């Protein structure tokens, strides 16, 4: 898999410098990353070879194409912003970094109010509703893939 310090190029022509690996799962590896032309922080997910299929490539391109609309409709969604084709690792994408902590950490600390718990659940339900309305299945909805940002008493 791609290593920290590697620069990968998106279909948009933008280049992304990979930072530390922050997660690894069944589909691939996720690195912190930076858009070298704008300095924008994000993440790059590089798929494992068995996920580098035409249907995954088409789905990723579709999510990039509709991404701005998804984010405008539901601000908690952070869809892919660019498709990455890498000669060695085949396929990936760049996405913005969602601020906060994973839902997994949020739940483990358990220092939130009942209302904050309801707000978090409502935000996830709204995101799933927007995706479902557009015929998009998340595919990997789990506590480690959901980010919660604490802002005073409101999430």
Coordinates of N, CA, C and O in Angstrom, one line a residue:
X1 N 0.8 -1.2 0.0 CA 0.0 0.0 0.0 C 0.9 1.2 0.0 O 2.1 1.2 0.3
X2 N 0.3 2.4 -0.4 CA 1.0 3.6 -0.4 C 1.5 4.1 0.9 O 0.8 3.8 1.9
X3 N 2.6 4.7 1.0 CA 3.3 5.1 2.2 C 3.2 6.6 2.5 O 3.1 7.4 1.6
X4 N 3.3 7.0 3.8 CA 3.4 8.4 4.1 C 4.5 9.1 3.3 O 5.6 8.5 3.1
X5 N 4.3 10.3 2.9 CA 5.2 11.1 2.1 C 5.1 10.9 0.6 O 5.6 11.7 -0.1
X6 N 4.3 9.9 0.2 CA 4.0 9.7 -1.2 C 3.0 10.8 -1.7 O 2.1 11.2 -0.9
X7 N 3.2 11.3 -2.9 CA 2.3 12.2 -3.5 C 1.5 11.4 -4.6 O 2.1 10.7 -5.4
X8 N 0.1 11.5 -4.5 CA -0.7 10.9 -5.5 C -1.5 11.9 -6.2 O -1.7 13.0 -5.7
X9 N -1.9 11.6 -7.4 CA -2.6 12.6 -8.3 C -4.0 12.2 -8.5 O -4.3 11.0 -8.8
X10 N -4.9 13.2 -8.4 CA -6.4 12.9 -8.6 C -6.7 13.2 -10.0 O -6.0 13.8 -10.8
X11 N -7.9 12.7 -10.4 CA -8.4 12.9 -11.8 C -8.5 14.4 -12.1 O -8.5 14.8 -13.3
X12 N -8.7 15.2 -11.1 CA -8.9 16.7 -11.3 C -7.5 17.3 -11.6 O -7.5 18.5 -12.0
X13 N -6.4 16.6 -11.5 CA -5.1 17.1 -11.7 C -4.4 17.6 -10.4 O -3.2 17.8 -10.4
X14 N -5.2 17.7 -9.3 CA -4.6 18.0 -8.0 C -3.8 16.9 -7.5 O -4.0 15.7 -7.8
X15 N -2.8 17.3 -6.7 CA -1.9 16.3 -6.1 C -2.1 16.4 -4.6 O -2.3 17.4 -4.0
X16 N -2.0 15.2 -4.0 CA -2.2 15.1 -2.5 C -1.0 14.3 -1.9 O -0.6 13.3 -2.3
X17 N -0.4 15.0 -0.9 CA 0.7 14.4 -0.2 C 0.1 13.6 1.0 O -0.6 14.2 1.8
X18 N 0.5 12.3 1.1 CA 0.0 11.5 2.2 C 0.8 11.7 3.4 O 2.0 11.8 3.4
X19 N 0.0 11.8 4.5 CA 0.6 11.9 5.9 C 0.5 10.5 6.5 O 0.4 9.5 5.9
X20 N 0.4 10.5 7.8 CA 0.3 9.3 8.6 C -0.9 8.5 8.3 O -2.0 9.0 7.9
X21 N -0.8 7.2 8.4 CA -1.9 6.3 8.2 C -2.8 6.4 9.5 O -2.2 6.2 10.6
X22 N -4.1 6.6 9.3 CA -4.9 6.8 10.5 C -5.9 5.6 10.7 O -6.6 5.5 11.7
X23 N -6.1 4.8 9.7 CA -7.1 3.7 9.8 C -6.8 2.7 8.7 O -6.2 3.0 7.7
X24 N -7.2 1.5 9.0 CA -7.1 0.4 8.0 C -8.3 -0.5 8.2 O -8.6 -0.8 9.3
X25 N -8.9 -0.9 7.1 CA -10.1 -1.7 7.2 C -10.1 -2.7 6.1 O -9.2 -2.9 5.3
X26 N -11.3 -3.3 5.9 CA -11.4 -4.4 4.9 C -11.3 -3.8 3.5 O -10.9 -4.5 2.6
X27 N -11.7 -2.6 3.3 CA -11.7 -2.0 1.9 C -10.3 -1.4 1.6 O -10.0 -1.3 0.4
X28 N -9.6 -0.9 2.6 CA -8.3 -0.3 2.3 C -7.7 0.5 3.4 O -8.0 0.2 4.6
X29 N -6.8 1.4 3.1 CA -6.0 2.2 4.1 C -6.4 3.6 3.9 O -6.5 4.1 2.8
X30 N -6.5 4.3 5.1 CA -6.8 5.7 5.1 C -5.6 6.5 5.7 O -5.1 6.2 6.7
X31 N -5.2 7.5 4.9 CA -4.1 8.4 5.4 C -4.6 9.8 5.5 O -5.5 10.3 4.8
X32 N -4.0 10.6 6.5 CA -4.2 12.0 6.5 C -3.5 12.5 5.2 O -2.6 11.9 4.7
X33 N -4.0 13.6 4.6 CA -3.4 14.0 3.4 C -3.6 15.5 3.3 O -4.4 16.2 4.0
X34 N -2.8 16.1 2.3 CA -2.9 17.6 2.1 C -2.9 17.8 0.6 O -2.1 17.2 -0.1
X35 N -3.8 18.6 0.1 CA -3.9 19.1 -1.2 C -2.7 20.0 -1.4 O -2.6 21.1 -0.8
X36 N -1.7 19.7 -2.2 CA -0.5 20.4 -2.3 C -0.7 21.8 -3.0 O 0.2 22.7 -2.8
X37 N -1.7 22.0 -3.7 CA -1.9 23.3 -4.3 C -2.7 24.3 -3.4 O -2.5 25.5 -3.5
X38 N -3.5 23.8 -2.5 CA -4.3 24.7 -1.7 C -3.9 24.6 -0.2 O -4.3 25.5 0.6
X39 N -3.3 23.6 0.2 CA -2.9 23.3 1.6 C -4.1 22.8 2.4 O -4.0 22.6 3.6
X40 N -5.2 22.4 1.7 CA -6.4 21.9 2.3 C -6.1 20.5 2.9 O -5.6 19.6 2.2
X41 N -6.5 20.3 4.2 CA -6.3 19.1 4.8 C -7.4 18.1 4.4 O -8.6 18.6 4.2
X42 N -7.2 16.9 4.4 CA -8.2 15.9 4.0 C -7.7 14.5 4.4 O -6.7 14.3 5.1
X43 N -8.3 13.5 3.8 CA -7.9 12.1 3.9 C -7.9 11.5 2.5 O -8.6 11.9 1.6
X44 N -7.0 10.5 2.4 CA -7.0 9.7 1.1 C -7.2 8.3 1.5 O -6.5 7.8 2.4
X45 N -8.2 7.7 0.9 CA -8.5 6.3 1.1 C -8.0 5.6 -0.2 O -8.4 5.9 -1.3
X46 N -7.1 4.6 0.0 CA -6.6 3.8 -1.1 C -7.2 2.4 -0.9 O -7.1 1.8 0.2
X47 N -7.9 1.9 -1.9 CA -8.6 0.6 -1.8 C -7.6 -0.5 -2.0 O -6.6 -0.4 -2.7
X48 N -7.9 -1.6 -1.3 CA -7.1 -2.9 -1.5 C -7.4 -3.4 -3.0 O -8.4 -3.1 -3.5
X49 N -6.4 -4.1 -3.5 CA -6.6 -4.6 -4.9 C -7.9 -5.3 -5.2 O -8.5 -5.1 -6.3
X50 N -8.5 -6.1 -4.3 CA -9.7 -6.8 -4.5 C -10.9 -5.8 -4.6 O -12.0 -6.2 -5.1
X51 N -10.7 -4.5 -4.2 CA -11.8 -3.5 -4.3 C -11.6 -2.6 -5.5 O -12.4 -1.7 -5.7
X52 N -10.5 -2.8 -6.2 CA -10.3 -2.0 -7.4 C -11.0 -2.6 -8.6 O -10.3 -3.1 -9.6
X53 N -12.3 -2.5 -8.6 CA -13.1 -3.0 -9.6 C -13.8 -1.9 -10.3 O -13.9 -0.8 -9.8
X54 N -14.3 -2.2 -11.5 CA -15.0 -1.1 -12.3 C -16.2 -0.6 -11.6 O -16.5 0.6 -11.6
X55 N -17.0 -1.4 -10.9 CA -18.2 -0.9 -10.2 C -17.8 0.1 -9.1 O -18.5 1.1 -8.8
X56 N -16.7 -0.2 -8.4 CA -16.2 0.7 -7.3 C -15.7 2.0 -7.9 O -15.9 3.1 -7.4
X57 N -15.0 1.9 -9.0 CA -14.5 3.1 -9.7 C -15.7 4.0 -10.2 O -15.7 5.2 -9.9
X58 N -16.7 3.4 -10.7 CA -17.9 4.1 -11.2 C -18.6 4.8 -10.0 O -19.0 5.9 -10.1
X59 N -18.7 4.0 -8.9 CA -19.4 4.5 -7.7 C -18.6 5.7 -7.1 O -19.2 6.7 -6.8
X60 N -17.3 5.6 -7.0 CA -16.5 6.7 -6.5 C -16.6 7.9 -7.4 O -16.8 9.0 -6.9
X61 N -16.6 7.7 -8.7 CA -16.7 8.9 -9.6 C -18.1 9.5 -9.5 O -18.2 10.7 -9.5
X62 N -19.1 8.7 -9.3 CA -20.5 9.2 -9.1 C -20.6 10.1 -7.8 O -21.1 11.1 -7.8
X63 N -20.0 9.5 -6.7 CA -20.0 10.3 -5.4 C -19.2 11.6 -5.5 O -19.7 12.6 -4.9
X64 N -18.2 11.6 -6.3 CA -17.4 12.9 -6.5 C -18.3 13.8 -7.3 O -18.4 15.0 -6.9
X65 N -19.0 13.3 -8.3 CA -19.9 14.2 -9.1 C -21.0 14.8 -8.3 O -21.4 16.0 -8.6
X66 N -21.6 14.1 -7.4 CA -22.8 14.6 -6.7 C -22.4 15.1 -5.3 O -23.3 15.5 -4.5
X67 N -21.2 15.0 -4.9 CA -20.7 15.3 -3.6 C -21.1 16.7 -3.1 O -21.5 16.8 -1.9
X68 N -20.9 17.8 -3.9 CA -21.3 19.1 -3.4 C -22.7 19.2 -3.0 O -23.1 19.8 -2.0
X69 N -23.6 18.6 -3.9 CA -25.0 18.6 -3.6 C -25.4 17.9 -2.3 O -26.2 18.3 -1.5
X70 N -24.7 16.7 -2.1 CA -24.9 16.0 -0.9 C -24.6 16.8 0.4 O -25.3 16.8 1.3
X71 N -23.4 17.4 0.3 CA -22.9 18.2 1.5 C -23.9 19.4 1.7 O -24.1 19.8 2.8
X72 N -24.3 20.1 0.6 CA -25.3 21.2 0.8 C -26.6 20.7 1.4 O -27.2 21.4 2.2
X73 N -27.1 19.6 1.0 CA -28.3 19.1 1.5 C -28.2 18.6 2.9 O -29.2 18.7 3.7
X74 N -27.1 18.1 3.3 CA -26.9 17.6 4.6 C -25.4 17.8 5.0 O -24.5 17.1 4.6
X75 N -25.2 18.9 5.8 CA -23.8 19.3 6.1 C -22.9 18.3 6.8 O -21.7 18.5 6.8
X76 N -23.5 17.3 7.3 CA -22.7 16.3 8.0 C -22.1 15.3 7.1 O -21.2 14.5 7.5
X77 N -22.5 15.3 5.8 CA -21.9 14.3 4.8 C -20.6 14.9 4.2 O -20.6 16.1 3.8
X78 N -19.6 14.1 4.2 CA -18.3 14.5 3.6 C -17.9 13.5 2.5 O -17.1 12.6 2.7
X79 N -18.6 13.6 1.3 CA -18.3 12.6 0.3 C -17.0 12.8 -0.4 O -16.4 13.9 -0.2
X80 N -16.5 11.9 -1.1 CA -15.2 12.0 -1.9 C -15.3 13.3 -2.8 O -16.3 13.6 -3.3
X81 N -14.1 13.9 -2.9 CA -14.0 15.1 -3.7 C -13.2 14.9 -5.0 O -13.2 15.7 -5.9
X82 N -12.4 13.8 -5.0 CA -11.5 13.6 -6.2 C -11.2 12.1 -6.2 O -11.0 11.4 -5.2
X83 N -11.1 11.5 -7.4 CA -10.8 10.1 -7.6 C -9.3 10.1 -7.9 O -8.7 10.9 -8.6
X84 N -8.6 9.1 -7.2 CA -7.2 8.9 -7.4 C -7.0 7.6 -8.1 O -7.5 6.5 -7.7
X85 N -6.2 7.6 -9.2 CA -5.8 6.4 -9.9 C -4.3 6.3 -9.7 O -3.6 7.2 -10.1
X86 N -3.9 5.3 -9.0 CA -2.4 5.2 -8.6 C -1.9 3.9 -9.3 O -2.6 2.8 -9.1
X87 N -0.8 3.9 -10.0 CA -0.3 2.8 -10.7 C -0.1 1.5 -9.8 O -0.4 0.4 -10.2
X88 N 0.3 1.7 -8.6 CA 0.6 0.6 -7.7 C -0.6 0.2 -6.9 O -0.9 -1.0 -6.7
X89 N -1.3 1.2 -6.4 CA -2.5 0.9 -5.5 C -3.8 1.0 -6.2 O -4.8 0.9 -5.6
X90 N -3.8 1.3 -7.5 CA -5.0 1.2 -8.4 C -6.0 2.3 -8.2 O -6.3 3.1 -9.1
X91 N -6.7 2.4 -7.0 CA -7.8 3.3 -6.9 C -7.9 3.9 -5.5 O -7.7 3.1 -4.5
X92 N -8.4 5.1 -5.4 CA -8.6 5.7 -4.1 C -9.4 7.0 -4.3 O -9.9 7.3 -5.4
X93 N -9.6 7.7 -3.2 CA -10.2 9.0 -3.3 C -9.8 10.0 -2.2 O -9.3 9.5 -1.2
X94 N -9.9 11.3 -2.5 CA -9.6 12.3 -1.5 C -10.9 12.9 -1.0 O -11.8 13.1 -1.8
X95 N -11.0 13.0 0.3 CA -12.2 13.6 0.9 C -11.7 14.7 2.0 O -10.6 14.6 2.5
X96 N -12.6 15.6 2.3 CA -12.3 16.6 3.3 C -12.3 15.8 4.7 O -12.8 14.8 4.8
X97 N -11.6 16.4 5.6 CA -11.6 15.9 7.0 C -12.8 16.3 7.7 O -13.0 17.5 7.8
X98 N -13.5 15.4 8.3 CA -14.6 15.8 9.1 C -14.1 16.0 10.5 O -13.3 15.2 11.1
X99 N -14.4 17.2 11.1 CA -13.8 17.5 12.4 C -14.4 16.7 13.5 O -15.5 16.2 13.3
X100 N -13.7 16.6 14.6 CA -14.3 15.9 15.8 C -13.6 14.6 16.1 O -12.5 14.4 15.7
X101 N -14.4 13.7 16.7 CA -13.9 12.4 17.2 C -14.8 11.4 16.6 O -16.0 11.7 16.2
X102 N -14.4 10.2 16.5 CA -15.2 9.1 16.0 C -16.4 8.9 17.0 O -16.2 9.1 18.2
X103 N -17.5 8.4 16.5 CA -18.6 8.1 17.3 C -18.2 7.0 18.3 O -18.7 7.0 19.5
X104 N -17.3 6.1 17.9 CA -16.8 5.1 18.8 C -16.2 5.7 20.0 O -16.5 5.2 21.1
X105 N -15.3 6.7 19.8 CA -14.7 7.3 21.0 C -15.7 8.1 21.8 O -15.7 8.1 23.0
X106 N -16.6 8.8 21.1 CA -17.7 9.6 21.8 C -18.5 8.7 22.7 O -18.7 9.1 23.9
X107 N -18.9 7.5 22.2 CA -19.7 6.6 23.0 C -18.9 6.0 24.2 O -19.4 5.8 25.3
X108 N -17.6 5.8 23.9 CA -16.8 5.2 25.0 C -16.5 6.1 26.2 O -16.5 5.6 27.3
X109 N -16.4 7.4 25.9 CA -16.2 8.4 27.0 C -17.5 8.5 27.8 O -17.5 8.7 29.0
X110 N -18.6 8.5 27.1 CA -20.0 8.6 27.7 C -20.1 9.8 28.6 O -20.7 9.7 29.7
X111 N -19.6 11.0 28.2 CA -19.7 12.2 29.0 C -20.7 13.2 28.3 O -20.5 14.4 28.5
X112 N -21.6 12.7 27.6 CA -22.6 13.5 26.9 C -24.0 13.4 27.6 O -24.3 12.5 28.3
X113 N -24.7 14.5 27.3 CA -26.1 14.5 27.9 C -27.0 13.7 27.0 O -26.7 13.3 25.8
X114 N -28.2 13.4 27.5 CA -29.2 12.7 26.7 C -29.5 13.5 25.5 O -29.6 12.9 24.4
X115 N -29.7 14.8 25.6 CA -30.0 15.6 24.4 C -28.9 15.5 23.4 O -29.2 15.4 22.2
X116 N -27.6 15.5 23.8 CA -26.5 15.4 22.8 C -26.6 14.0 22.1 O -26.3 13.9 20.9
X117 N -26.9 13.0 22.9 CA -27.1 11.7 22.3 C -28.2 11.7 21.2 O -28.0 11.1 20.1
X118 N -29.3 12.3 21.5 CA -30.4 12.4 20.6 C -30.0 13.2 19.3 O -30.3 12.8 18.2
X119 N -29.2 14.3 19.5 CA -28.8 15.1 18.4 C -27.8 14.3 17.5 O -27.9 14.4 16.3
X120 N -27.0 13.5 18.1 CA -26.0 12.7 17.3 C -26.8 11.7 16.5 O -26.5 11.5 15.3
X121 N -27.7 11.0 17.1 CA -28.6 10.0 16.4 C -29.4 10.7 15.3 O -29.5 10.1 14.2
X122 N -29.9 11.9 15.5 CA -30.7 12.6 14.5 C -29.8 13.0 13.3 O -30.3 12.9 12.2
X123 N -28.6 13.4 13.6 CA -27.7 13.8 12.5 C -27.4 12.6 11.6 O -27.4 12.7 10.4
X124 N -27.1 11.4 12.2 CA -26.8 10.2 11.5 C -28.1 9.8 10.7 O -28.0 9.5 9.5
X125 N -29.2 9.8 11.3 CA -30.5 9.5 10.6 C -30.7 10.4 9.4 O -31.1 9.9 8.4
X126 N -30.5 11.7 9.6 CA -30.7 12.6 8.5 C -29.7 12.3 7.3 O -30.1 12.3 6.2
X127 N -28.5 12.0 7.6 CA -27.5 11.7 6.6 C -27.9 10.4 5.8 O -27.9 10.4 4.6
X128 N -28.3 9.4 6.6 CA -28.8 8.2 5.9 C -30.0 8.4 5.1 O -30.1 7.9 4.0
X129 N -30.9 9.3 5.6 CA -32.1 9.6 4.8 C -31.8 10.3 3.5 O -32.3 10.0 2.4
X130 N -30.8 11.2 3.5 CA -30.4 11.9 2.3 C -29.8 11.0 1.3 O -30.1 11.0 0.1
X131 N -28.9 10.1 1.8 CA -28.3 9.1 0.9 C -29.4 8.2 0.3 O -29.4 7.9 -0.9
X132 N -30.2 7.7 1.2 CA -31.3 6.7 0.7 C -32.2 7.4 -0.3 O -32.6 6.8 -1.3
X133 N -32.6 8.6 -0.1 CA -33.4 9.4 -1.0 C -32.8 9.4 -2.4 O -33.5 9.4 -3.4
X134 N -31.5 9.5 -2.5 CA -30.7 9.6 -3.7 C -30.3 8.2 -4.2 O -29.6 8.1 -5.2
X135 N -30.8 7.1 -3.5 CA -30.4 5.8 -4.0 C -29.0 5.4 -3.7 O -28.5 4.5 -4.4
X136 N -28.4 6.0 -2.7 CA -27.0 5.7 -2.4 C -26.9 4.9 -1.1 O -27.5 5.3 -0.1
X137 N -26.3 3.7 -1.1 CA -26.1 3.0 0.1 C -24.7 3.4 0.7 O -23.7 3.4 -0.1
X138 N -24.6 3.7 2.0 CA -23.3 4.0 2.5 C -22.2 2.9 2.3 O -21.1 3.1 1.9
X139 N -22.6 1.7 2.6 CA -21.7 0.6 2.4 C -20.9 0.2 3.6 O -20.4 -0.9 3.7
X140 N -20.6 1.1 4.5 CA -19.7 0.8 5.6 C -20.0 1.7 6.8 O -19.2 2.4 7.4
X141 N -21.3 1.7 7.2 CA -21.8 2.6 8.3 C -21.4 1.9 9.6 O -22.0 0.9 9.9
X142 N -20.5 2.5 10.3 CA -20.1 2.0 11.6 C -19.5 3.1 12.5 O -19.2 4.2 12.0
X143 N -19.4 2.8 13.8 CA -19.0 3.9 14.7 C -17.7 4.5 14.4 O -17.4 5.7 14.7
X144 N -16.8 3.7 13.8 CA -15.4 4.3 13.5 C -15.4 5.2 12.3 O -14.5 5.9 12.0
X145 N -16.5 5.1 11.5 CA -16.6 6.0 10.3 C -17.5 7.2 10.5 O -17.7 8.0 9.5
X146 N -18.0 7.4 11.7 CA -18.8 8.6 11.9 C -18.1 9.5 12.9 O -17.5 9.1 13.9
X147 N -18.0 10.8 12.5 CA -17.3 11.8 13.3 C -18.3 12.7 14.0 O -19.3 13.1 13.5
X148 N -18.1 13.0 15.3 CA -18.9 13.8 16.1 C -18.0 15.0 16.6 O -16.9 14.8 17.1
X149 N -18.5 16.2 16.4 CA -17.8 17.4 16.8 C -18.6 18.0 18.0 O -19.8 18.3 17.8
X150 N -17.9 18.3 19.0 CA -18.6 18.9 20.2 C -18.4 20.4 20.0 O -17.3 20.9 19.8
X151 N -19.5 21.1 20.2 CA -19.4 22.6 20.1 C -20.3 23.1 21.2 O -21.5 23.4 21.0
X152 N -19.7 23.3 22.4 CA -20.5 23.7 23.5 C -21.4 22.6 23.9 O -21.0 21.5 24.1
X153 N -22.7 23.0 24.0 CA -23.7 22.0 24.4 C -24.3 21.3 23.2 O -25.1 20.4 23.4
X154 N -24.0 21.8 22.0 CA -24.6 21.2 20.8 C -23.5 20.5 20.1 O -22.4 20.9 20.0
X155 N -23.9 19.3 19.5 CA -22.9 18.6 18.7 C -22.9 19.1 17.3 O -23.8 19.5 16.7

